[in-house]
Short mmCIF file of the C-alpha atoms (twelve columns), coordinates in Angstrom:
data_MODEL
# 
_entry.id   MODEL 
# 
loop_
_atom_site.group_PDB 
_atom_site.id 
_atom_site.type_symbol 
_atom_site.label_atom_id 
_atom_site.label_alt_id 
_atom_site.label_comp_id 
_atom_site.label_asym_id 
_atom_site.label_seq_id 
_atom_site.Cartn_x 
_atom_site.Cartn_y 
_atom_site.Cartn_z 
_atom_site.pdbx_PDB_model_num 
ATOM 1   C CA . UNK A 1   71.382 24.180  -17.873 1 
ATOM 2   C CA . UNK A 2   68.299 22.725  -15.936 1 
ATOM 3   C CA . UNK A 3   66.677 19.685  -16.678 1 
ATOM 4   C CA . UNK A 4   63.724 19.540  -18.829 1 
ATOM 5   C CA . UNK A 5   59.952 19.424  -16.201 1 
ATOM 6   C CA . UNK A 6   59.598 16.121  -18.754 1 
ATOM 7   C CA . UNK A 7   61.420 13.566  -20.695 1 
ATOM 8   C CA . UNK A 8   59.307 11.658  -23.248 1 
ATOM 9   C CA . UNK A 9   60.292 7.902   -23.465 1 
ATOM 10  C CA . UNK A 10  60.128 5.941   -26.418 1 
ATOM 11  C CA . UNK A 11  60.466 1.843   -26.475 1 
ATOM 12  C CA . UNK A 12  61.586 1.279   -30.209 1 
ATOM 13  C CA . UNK A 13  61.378 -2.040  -32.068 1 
ATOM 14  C CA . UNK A 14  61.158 -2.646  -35.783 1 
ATOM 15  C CA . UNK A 15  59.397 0.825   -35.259 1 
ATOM 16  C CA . UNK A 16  60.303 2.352   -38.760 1 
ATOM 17  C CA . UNK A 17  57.032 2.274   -39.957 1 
ATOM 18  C CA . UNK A 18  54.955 4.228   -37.804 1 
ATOM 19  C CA . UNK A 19  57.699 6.381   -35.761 1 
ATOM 20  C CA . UNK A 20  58.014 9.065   -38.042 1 
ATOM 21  C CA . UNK A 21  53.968 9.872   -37.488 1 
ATOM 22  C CA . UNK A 22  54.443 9.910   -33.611 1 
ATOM 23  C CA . UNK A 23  57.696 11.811  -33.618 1 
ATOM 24  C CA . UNK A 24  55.235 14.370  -35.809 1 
ATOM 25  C CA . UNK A 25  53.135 14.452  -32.795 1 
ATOM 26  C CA . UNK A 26  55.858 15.286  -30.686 1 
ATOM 27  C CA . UNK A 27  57.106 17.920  -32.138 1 
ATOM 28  C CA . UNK A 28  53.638 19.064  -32.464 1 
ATOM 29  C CA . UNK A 29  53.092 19.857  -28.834 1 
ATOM 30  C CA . UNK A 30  52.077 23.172  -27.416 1 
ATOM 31  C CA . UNK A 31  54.718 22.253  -24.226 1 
ATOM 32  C CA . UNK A 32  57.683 22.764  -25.244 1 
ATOM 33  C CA . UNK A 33  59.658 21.814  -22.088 1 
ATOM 34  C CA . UNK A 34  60.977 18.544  -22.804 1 
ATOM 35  C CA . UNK A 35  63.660 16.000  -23.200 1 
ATOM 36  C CA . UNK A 36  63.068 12.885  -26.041 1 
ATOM 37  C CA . UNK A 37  65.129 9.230   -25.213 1 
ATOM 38  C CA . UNK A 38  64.198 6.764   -27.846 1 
ATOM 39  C CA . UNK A 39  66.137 3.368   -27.030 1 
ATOM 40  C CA . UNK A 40  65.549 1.134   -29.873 1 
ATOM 41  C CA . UNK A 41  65.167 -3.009  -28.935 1 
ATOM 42  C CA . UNK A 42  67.572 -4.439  -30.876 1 
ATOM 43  C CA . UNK A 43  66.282 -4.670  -34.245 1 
ATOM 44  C CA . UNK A 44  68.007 -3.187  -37.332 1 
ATOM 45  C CA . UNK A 45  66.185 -1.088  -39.428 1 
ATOM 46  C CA . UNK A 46  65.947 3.134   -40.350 1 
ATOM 47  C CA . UNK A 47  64.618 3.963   -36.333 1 
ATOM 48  C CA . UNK A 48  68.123 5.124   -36.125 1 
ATOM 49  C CA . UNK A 49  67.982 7.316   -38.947 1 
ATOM 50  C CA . UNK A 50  64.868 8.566   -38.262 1 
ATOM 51  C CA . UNK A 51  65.518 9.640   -34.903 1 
ATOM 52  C CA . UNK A 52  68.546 11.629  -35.874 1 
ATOM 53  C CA . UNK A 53  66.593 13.431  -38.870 1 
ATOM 54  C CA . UNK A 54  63.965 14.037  -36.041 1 
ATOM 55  C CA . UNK A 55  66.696 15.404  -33.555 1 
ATOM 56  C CA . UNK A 56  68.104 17.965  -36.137 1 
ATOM 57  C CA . UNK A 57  64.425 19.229  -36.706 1 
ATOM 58  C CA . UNK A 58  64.120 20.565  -32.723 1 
ATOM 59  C CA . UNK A 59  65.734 22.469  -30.241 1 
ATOM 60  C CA . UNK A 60  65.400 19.960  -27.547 1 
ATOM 61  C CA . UNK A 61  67.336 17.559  -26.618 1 
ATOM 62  C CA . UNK A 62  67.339 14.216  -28.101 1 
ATOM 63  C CA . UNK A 63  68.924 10.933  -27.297 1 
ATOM 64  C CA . UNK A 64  69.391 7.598   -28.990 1 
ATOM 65  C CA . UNK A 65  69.823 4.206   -26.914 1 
ATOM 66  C CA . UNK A 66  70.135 0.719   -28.044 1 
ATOM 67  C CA . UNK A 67  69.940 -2.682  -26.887 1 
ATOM 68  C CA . UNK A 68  72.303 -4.937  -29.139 1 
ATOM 69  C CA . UNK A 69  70.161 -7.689  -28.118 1 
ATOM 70  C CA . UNK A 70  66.296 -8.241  -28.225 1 
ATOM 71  C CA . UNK A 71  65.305 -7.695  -24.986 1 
ATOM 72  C CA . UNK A 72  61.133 -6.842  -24.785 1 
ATOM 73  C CA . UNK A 73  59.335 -3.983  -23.849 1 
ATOM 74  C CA . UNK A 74  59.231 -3.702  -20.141 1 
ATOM 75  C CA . UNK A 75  62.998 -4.006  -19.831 1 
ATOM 76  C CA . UNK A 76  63.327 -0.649  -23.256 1 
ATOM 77  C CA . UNK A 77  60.695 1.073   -21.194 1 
ATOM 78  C CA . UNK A 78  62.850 1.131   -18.401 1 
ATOM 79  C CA . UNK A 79  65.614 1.675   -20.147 1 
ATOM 80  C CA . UNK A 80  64.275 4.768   -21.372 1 
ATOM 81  C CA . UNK A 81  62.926 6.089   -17.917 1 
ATOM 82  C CA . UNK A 82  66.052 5.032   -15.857 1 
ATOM 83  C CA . UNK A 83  67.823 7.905   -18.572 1 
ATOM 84  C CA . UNK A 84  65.493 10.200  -17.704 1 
ATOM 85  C CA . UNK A 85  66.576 13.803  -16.427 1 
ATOM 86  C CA . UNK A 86  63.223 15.018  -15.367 1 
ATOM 87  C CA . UNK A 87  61.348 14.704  -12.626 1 
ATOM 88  C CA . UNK A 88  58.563 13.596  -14.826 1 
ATOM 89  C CA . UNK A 89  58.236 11.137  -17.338 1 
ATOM 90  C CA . UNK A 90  55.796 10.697  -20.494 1 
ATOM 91  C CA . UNK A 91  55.140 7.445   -22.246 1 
ATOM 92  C CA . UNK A 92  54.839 7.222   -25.837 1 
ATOM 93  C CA . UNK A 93  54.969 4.009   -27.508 1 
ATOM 94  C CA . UNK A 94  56.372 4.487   -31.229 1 
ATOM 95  C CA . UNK A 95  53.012 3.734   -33.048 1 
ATOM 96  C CA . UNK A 96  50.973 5.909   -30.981 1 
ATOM 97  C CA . UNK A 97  49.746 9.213   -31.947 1 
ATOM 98  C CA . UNK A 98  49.413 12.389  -29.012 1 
ATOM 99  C CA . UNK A 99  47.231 15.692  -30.144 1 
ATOM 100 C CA . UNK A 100 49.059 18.761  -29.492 1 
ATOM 101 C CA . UNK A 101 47.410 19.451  -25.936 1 
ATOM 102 C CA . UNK A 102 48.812 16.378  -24.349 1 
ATOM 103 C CA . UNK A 103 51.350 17.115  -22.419 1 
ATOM 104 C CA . UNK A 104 50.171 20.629  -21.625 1 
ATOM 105 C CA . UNK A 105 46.950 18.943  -20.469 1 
ATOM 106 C CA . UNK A 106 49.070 16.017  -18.030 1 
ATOM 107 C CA . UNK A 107 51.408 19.223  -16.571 1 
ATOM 108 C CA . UNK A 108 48.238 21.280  -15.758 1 
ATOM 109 C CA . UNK A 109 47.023 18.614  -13.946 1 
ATOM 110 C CA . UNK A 110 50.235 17.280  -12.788 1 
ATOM 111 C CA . UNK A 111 51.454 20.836  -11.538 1 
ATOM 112 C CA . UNK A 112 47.816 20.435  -9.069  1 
ATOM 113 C CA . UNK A 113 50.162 18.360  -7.402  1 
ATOM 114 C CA . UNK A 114 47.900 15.497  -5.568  1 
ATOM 115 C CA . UNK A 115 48.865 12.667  -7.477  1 
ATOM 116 C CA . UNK A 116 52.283 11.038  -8.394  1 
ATOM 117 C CA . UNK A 117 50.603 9.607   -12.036 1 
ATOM 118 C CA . UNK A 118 48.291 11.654  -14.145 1 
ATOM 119 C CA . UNK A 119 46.945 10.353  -17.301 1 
ATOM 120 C CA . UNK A 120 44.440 11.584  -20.356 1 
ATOM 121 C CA . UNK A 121 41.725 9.370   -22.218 1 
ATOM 122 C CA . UNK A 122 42.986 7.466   -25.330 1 
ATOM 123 C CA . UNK A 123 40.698 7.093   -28.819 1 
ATOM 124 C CA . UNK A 124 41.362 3.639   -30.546 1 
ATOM 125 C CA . UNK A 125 41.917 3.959   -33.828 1 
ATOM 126 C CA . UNK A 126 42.140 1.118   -36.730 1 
ATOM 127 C CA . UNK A 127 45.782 1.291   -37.873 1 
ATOM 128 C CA . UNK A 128 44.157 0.400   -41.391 1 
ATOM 129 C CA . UNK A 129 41.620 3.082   -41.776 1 
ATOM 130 C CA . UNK A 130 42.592 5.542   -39.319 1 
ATOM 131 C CA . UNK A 131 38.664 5.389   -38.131 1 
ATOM 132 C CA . UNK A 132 38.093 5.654   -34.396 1 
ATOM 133 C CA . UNK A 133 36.970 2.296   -32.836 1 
ATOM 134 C CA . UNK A 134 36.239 3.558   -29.363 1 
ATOM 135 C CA . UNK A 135 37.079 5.331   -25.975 1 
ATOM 136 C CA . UNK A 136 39.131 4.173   -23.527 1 
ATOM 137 C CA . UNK A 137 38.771 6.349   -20.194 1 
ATOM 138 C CA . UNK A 138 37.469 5.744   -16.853 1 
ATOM 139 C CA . UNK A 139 33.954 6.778   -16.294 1 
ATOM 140 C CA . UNK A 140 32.550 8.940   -13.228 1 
ATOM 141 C CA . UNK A 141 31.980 5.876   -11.550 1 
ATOM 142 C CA . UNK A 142 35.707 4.028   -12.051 1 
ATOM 143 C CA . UNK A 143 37.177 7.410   -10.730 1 
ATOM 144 C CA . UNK A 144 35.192 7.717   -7.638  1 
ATOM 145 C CA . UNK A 145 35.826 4.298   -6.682  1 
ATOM 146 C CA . UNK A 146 40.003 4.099   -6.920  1 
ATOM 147 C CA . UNK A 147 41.898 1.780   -6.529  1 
ATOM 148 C CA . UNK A 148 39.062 -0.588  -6.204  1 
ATOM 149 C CA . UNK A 149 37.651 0.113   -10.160 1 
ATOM 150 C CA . UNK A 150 41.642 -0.239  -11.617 1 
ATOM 151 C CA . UNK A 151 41.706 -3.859  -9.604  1 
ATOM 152 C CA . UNK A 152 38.611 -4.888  -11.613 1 
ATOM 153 C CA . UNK A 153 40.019 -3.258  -14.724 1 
ATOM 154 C CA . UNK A 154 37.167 -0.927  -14.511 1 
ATOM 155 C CA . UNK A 155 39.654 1.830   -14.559 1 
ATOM 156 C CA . UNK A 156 41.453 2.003   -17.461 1 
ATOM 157 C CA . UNK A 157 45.229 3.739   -17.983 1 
ATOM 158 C CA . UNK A 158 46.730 3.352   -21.730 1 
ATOM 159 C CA . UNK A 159 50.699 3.897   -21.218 1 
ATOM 160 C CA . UNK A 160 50.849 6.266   -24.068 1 
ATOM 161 C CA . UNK A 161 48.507 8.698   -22.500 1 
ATOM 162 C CA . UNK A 162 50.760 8.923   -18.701 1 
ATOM 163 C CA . UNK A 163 52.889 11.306  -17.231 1 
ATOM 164 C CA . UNK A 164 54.609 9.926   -13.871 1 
ATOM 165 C CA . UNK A 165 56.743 11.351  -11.411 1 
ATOM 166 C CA . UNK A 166 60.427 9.355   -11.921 1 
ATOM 167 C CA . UNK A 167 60.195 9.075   -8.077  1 
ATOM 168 C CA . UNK A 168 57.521 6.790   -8.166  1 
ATOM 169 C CA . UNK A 169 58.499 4.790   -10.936 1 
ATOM 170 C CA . UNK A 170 61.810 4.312   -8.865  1 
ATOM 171 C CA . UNK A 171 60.274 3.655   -5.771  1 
ATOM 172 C CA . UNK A 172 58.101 0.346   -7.108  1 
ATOM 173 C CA . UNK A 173 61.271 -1.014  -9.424  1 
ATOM 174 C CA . UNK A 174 59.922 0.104   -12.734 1 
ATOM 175 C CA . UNK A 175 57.926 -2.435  -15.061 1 
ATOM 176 C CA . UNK A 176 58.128 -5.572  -14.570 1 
ATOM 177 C CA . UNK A 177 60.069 -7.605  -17.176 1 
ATOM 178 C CA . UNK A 178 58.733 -10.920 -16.056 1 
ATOM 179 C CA . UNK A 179 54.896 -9.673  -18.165 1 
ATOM 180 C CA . UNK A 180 55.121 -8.895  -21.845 1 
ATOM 181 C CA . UNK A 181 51.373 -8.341  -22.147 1 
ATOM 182 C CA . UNK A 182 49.081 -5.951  -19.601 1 
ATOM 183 C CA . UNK A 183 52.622 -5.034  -18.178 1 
ATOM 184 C CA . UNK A 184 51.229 -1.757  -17.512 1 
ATOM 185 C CA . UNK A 185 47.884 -2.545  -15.775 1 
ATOM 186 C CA . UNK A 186 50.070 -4.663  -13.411 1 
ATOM 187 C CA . UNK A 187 52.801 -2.058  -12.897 1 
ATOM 188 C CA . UNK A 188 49.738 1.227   -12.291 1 
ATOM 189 C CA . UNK A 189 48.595 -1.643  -9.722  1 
ATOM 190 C CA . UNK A 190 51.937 -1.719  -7.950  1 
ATOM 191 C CA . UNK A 191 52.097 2.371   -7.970  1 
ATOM 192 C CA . UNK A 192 48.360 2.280   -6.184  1 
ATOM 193 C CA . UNK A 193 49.784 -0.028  -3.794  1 
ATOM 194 C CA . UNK A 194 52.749 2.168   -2.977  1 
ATOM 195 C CA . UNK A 195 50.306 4.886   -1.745  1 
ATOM 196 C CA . UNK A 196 50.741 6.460   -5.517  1 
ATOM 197 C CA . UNK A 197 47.776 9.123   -6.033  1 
ATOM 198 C CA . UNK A 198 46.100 8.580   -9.721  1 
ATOM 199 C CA . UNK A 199 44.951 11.648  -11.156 1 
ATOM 200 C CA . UNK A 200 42.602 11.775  -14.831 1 
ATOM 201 C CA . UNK A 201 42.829 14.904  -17.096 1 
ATOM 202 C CA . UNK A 202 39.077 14.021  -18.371 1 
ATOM 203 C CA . UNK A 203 40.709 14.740  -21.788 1 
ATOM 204 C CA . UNK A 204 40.948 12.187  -24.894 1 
ATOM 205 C CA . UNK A 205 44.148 13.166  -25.801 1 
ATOM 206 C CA . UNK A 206 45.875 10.272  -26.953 1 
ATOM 207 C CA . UNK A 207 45.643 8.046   -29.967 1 
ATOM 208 C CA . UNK A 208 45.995 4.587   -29.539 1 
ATOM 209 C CA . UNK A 209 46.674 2.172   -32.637 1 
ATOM 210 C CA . UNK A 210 45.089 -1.001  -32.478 1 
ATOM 211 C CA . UNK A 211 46.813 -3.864  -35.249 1 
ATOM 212 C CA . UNK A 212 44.021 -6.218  -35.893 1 
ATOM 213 C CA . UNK A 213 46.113 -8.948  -36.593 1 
ATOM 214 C CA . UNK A 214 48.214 -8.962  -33.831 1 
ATOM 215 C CA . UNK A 215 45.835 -8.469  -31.429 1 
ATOM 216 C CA . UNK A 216 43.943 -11.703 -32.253 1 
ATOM 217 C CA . UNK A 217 46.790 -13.362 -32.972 1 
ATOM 218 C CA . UNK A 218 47.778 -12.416 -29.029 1 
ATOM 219 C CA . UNK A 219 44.485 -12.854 -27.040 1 
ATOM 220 C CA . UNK A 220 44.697 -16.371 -25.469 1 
ATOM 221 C CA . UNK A 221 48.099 -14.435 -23.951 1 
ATOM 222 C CA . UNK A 222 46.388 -11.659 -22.914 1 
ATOM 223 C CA . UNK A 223 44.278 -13.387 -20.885 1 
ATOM 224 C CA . UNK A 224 46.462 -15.205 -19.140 1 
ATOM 225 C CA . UNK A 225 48.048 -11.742 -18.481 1 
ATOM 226 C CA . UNK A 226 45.071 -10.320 -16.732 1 
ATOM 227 C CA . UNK A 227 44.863 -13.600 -14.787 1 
ATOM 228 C CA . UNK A 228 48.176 -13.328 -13.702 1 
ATOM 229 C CA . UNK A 229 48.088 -9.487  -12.447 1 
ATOM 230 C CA . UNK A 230 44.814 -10.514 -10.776 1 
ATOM 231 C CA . UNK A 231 46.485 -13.367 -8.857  1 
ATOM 232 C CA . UNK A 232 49.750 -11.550 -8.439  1 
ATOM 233 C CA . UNK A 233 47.550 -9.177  -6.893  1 
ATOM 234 C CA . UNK A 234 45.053 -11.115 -4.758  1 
ATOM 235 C CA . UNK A 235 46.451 -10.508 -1.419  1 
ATOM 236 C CA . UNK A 236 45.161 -6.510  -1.512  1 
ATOM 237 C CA . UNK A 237 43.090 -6.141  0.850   1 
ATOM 238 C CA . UNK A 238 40.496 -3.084  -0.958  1 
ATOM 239 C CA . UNK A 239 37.616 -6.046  -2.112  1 
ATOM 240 C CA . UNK A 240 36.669 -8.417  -0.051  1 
ATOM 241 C CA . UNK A 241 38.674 -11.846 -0.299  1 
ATOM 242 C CA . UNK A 242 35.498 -13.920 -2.160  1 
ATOM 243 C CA . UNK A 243 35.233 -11.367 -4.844  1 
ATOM 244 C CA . UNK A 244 39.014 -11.391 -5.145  1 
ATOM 245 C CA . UNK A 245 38.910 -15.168 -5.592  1 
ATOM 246 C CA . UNK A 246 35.745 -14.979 -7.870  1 
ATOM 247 C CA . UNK A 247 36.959 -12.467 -10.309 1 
ATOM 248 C CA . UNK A 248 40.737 -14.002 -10.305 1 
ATOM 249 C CA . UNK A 249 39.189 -17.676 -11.349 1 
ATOM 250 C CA . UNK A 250 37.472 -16.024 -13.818 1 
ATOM 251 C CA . UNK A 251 39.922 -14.457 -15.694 1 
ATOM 252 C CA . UNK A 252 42.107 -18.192 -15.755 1 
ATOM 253 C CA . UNK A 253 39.068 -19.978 -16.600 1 
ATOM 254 C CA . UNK A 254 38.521 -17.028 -19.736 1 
ATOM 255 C CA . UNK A 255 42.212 -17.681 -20.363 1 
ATOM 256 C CA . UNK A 256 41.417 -21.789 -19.849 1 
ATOM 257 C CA . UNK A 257 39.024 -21.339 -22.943 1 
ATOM 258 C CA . UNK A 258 40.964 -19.739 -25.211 1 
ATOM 259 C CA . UNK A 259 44.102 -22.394 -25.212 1 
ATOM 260 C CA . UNK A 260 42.267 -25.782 -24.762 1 
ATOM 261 C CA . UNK A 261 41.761 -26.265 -28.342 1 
ATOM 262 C CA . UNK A 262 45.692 -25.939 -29.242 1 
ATOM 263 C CA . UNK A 263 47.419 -26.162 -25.873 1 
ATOM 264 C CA . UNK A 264 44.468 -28.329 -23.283 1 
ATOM 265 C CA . UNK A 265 47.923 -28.995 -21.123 1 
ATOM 266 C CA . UNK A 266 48.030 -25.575 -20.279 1 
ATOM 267 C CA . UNK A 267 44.361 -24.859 -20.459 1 
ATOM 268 C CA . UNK A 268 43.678 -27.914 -17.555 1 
ATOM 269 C CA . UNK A 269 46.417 -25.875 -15.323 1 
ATOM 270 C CA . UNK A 270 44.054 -23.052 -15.977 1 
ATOM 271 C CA . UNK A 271 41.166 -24.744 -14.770 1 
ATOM 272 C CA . UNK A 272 42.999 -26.316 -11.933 1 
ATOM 273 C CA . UNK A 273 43.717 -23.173 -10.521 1 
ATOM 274 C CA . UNK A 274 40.386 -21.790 -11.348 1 
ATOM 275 C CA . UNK A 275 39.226 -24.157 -8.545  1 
ATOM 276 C CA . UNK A 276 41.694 -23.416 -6.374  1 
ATOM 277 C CA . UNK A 277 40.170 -20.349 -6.115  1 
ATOM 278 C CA . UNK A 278 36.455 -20.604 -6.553  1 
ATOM 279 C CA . UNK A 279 35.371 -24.750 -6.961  1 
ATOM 280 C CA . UNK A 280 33.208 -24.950 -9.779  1 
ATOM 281 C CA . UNK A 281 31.698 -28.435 -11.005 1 
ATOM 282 C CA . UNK A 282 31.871 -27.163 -14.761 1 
ATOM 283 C CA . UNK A 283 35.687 -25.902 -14.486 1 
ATOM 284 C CA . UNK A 284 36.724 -28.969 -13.195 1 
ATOM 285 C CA . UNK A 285 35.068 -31.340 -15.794 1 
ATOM 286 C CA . UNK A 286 36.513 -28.841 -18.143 1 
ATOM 287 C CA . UNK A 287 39.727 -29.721 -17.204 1 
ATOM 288 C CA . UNK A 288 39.226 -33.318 -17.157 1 
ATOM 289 C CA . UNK A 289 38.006 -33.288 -20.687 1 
ATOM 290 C CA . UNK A 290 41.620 -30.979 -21.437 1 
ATOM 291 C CA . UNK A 291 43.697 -34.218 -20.297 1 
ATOM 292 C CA . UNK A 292 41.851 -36.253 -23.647 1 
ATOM 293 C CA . UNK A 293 42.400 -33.924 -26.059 1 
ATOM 294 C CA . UNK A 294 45.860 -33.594 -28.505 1 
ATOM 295 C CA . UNK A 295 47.786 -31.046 -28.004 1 
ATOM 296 C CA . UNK A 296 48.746 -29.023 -30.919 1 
ATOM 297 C CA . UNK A 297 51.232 -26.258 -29.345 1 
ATOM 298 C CA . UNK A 298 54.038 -25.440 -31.048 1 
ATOM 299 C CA . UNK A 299 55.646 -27.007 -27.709 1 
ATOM 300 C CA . UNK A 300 54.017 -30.418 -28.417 1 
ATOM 301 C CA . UNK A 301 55.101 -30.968 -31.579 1 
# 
């Protein structure tokens, strides 16, 4: 038999309670030519069961990994993609929602073929309500000014709404295990830097949960995240090297701010390298006022 034109790959952990409703959306697709891996992260609850149920519900093919061990999301997503048997891979993560269009919508513009990752817009949605939040897609103006707009996270790529070719996933080395947070962002940077071509479907046709709670609970590590793709980063060459140093001390002085109340070791490092990068008079007196504070990290205690 040929291979599937896509395998959809699922990351699974602790993902009983929202898997079954983006499962429904798989099977709900107009394109019918795929492939579904779901590798589950080491946790122990009904995903397995679920994802059998689900398997005896299509015609397509199914498949069921596991990690014994916890092992994080960038290293399941690759698991997934590196047991792959098409040429393209979709993302879904298991509490994300597609509408039926989706991946019709990514092979149309896929099938153009001039670019190597296509993606659609996402709608945030409260996981609570279910009411929409907001829009995340580039504008006219982040489009027309790749890679330059996706740098300055102008131009932004939700994982659950991409289709990628499994060449170019395999030509950078997949995602990179070494970021739990804004892993993607960091890993569409390394495909732009490969020569990868980034085509946008203009459609809103994923459905991205946002858990209130955990994202507060995770935003002084998110920040640090974008500060560490931008400095990872700060050698390419598309915006001139002030800006790059402007914007990159930025983001580690935003991060700076967010951990010098519980953690000011960590936030003076911020601010250290802040100035490294772009001397400012405030940052620095920032970080001197980090060394007389307590710290109240988990670490420190």
């Amino acid at each position: 038999m040929n291979p599937p034109r896509i395998s959809i790959c699922i990351p699974a952990y602790q993902a009983e309670g929202y898997l079954p409703e983006a499962l429904d959306s798989v099977r709900a697709q107009v394109f019918a030519d795929w492939e579904l891996i779901i590798v589950e992260d080491g946790s122990r609850d009904r995903t397995e069961k679920i994802v059998r149920s689900f398997a005896g519900s299509v015609l397509q093919s199914v498949r069921f990994l596991r990690h014994e061990m916890n092992r994080g999301l960038t290293t399941t997503r690759n698991t997934a993609m590196a047991a792959a048997e098409a040429k393209w891979i979709a993302i879904l993560d298991s509490d994300d929602l597609w509408t039926p269009d989706h991946l019709q919508t990514l092979w149309a513009r896929a099938s153009a073929g001039d670019a190597e990752l296509v993606h659609g817009g996402s709608v945030l949605f409260d996981s609570e309500t279910g009411r929409d939040l907001e829009v995340r897609a580039p504008d006219t103006r982040a489009v027309a000014e790749l890679p330059v707009s996706l740098w300055e996270g102008r131009y932004i790529i939700q994982p659950s709404s991409v289709l990628l070719a499994k060449a170019l996933w395999e030509k950078v080395g997949g995602f990179n295990s070494e970021f739990q947070h804004l892993e993607d962002r960091e890993m569409w940077m390394r495909c732009a830097r490969a020569g990868a071509r980034i085509g946008y479907t203009g459609r809103d046709t994923c459905r991205y949960r946002k858990h209130g709670a955990a994202m507060s609970a995770q935003s002084a590590a998110m920040a640090e995240a974008a500060a560490r793709v931008l400095d990872q980063h700060l050698d390419w060459e598309i915006v001139p090297l002030p800006r790059r140093c402007q914007i990159t001390a930025e983001a580690w002085s935003a991060a700076a701010r967010l951990r010098w109340r519980t953690a000011p070791a960590i936030a003076r490092r911020h601010f250290r390298r802040a100035c490294e990068l772009d001397w400012r008079a405030r940052w620095w007196l920032h970080g001197c006022l980090c060394a007389l504070l307590p710290d109240r990290s988990p670490t420190a205690r």
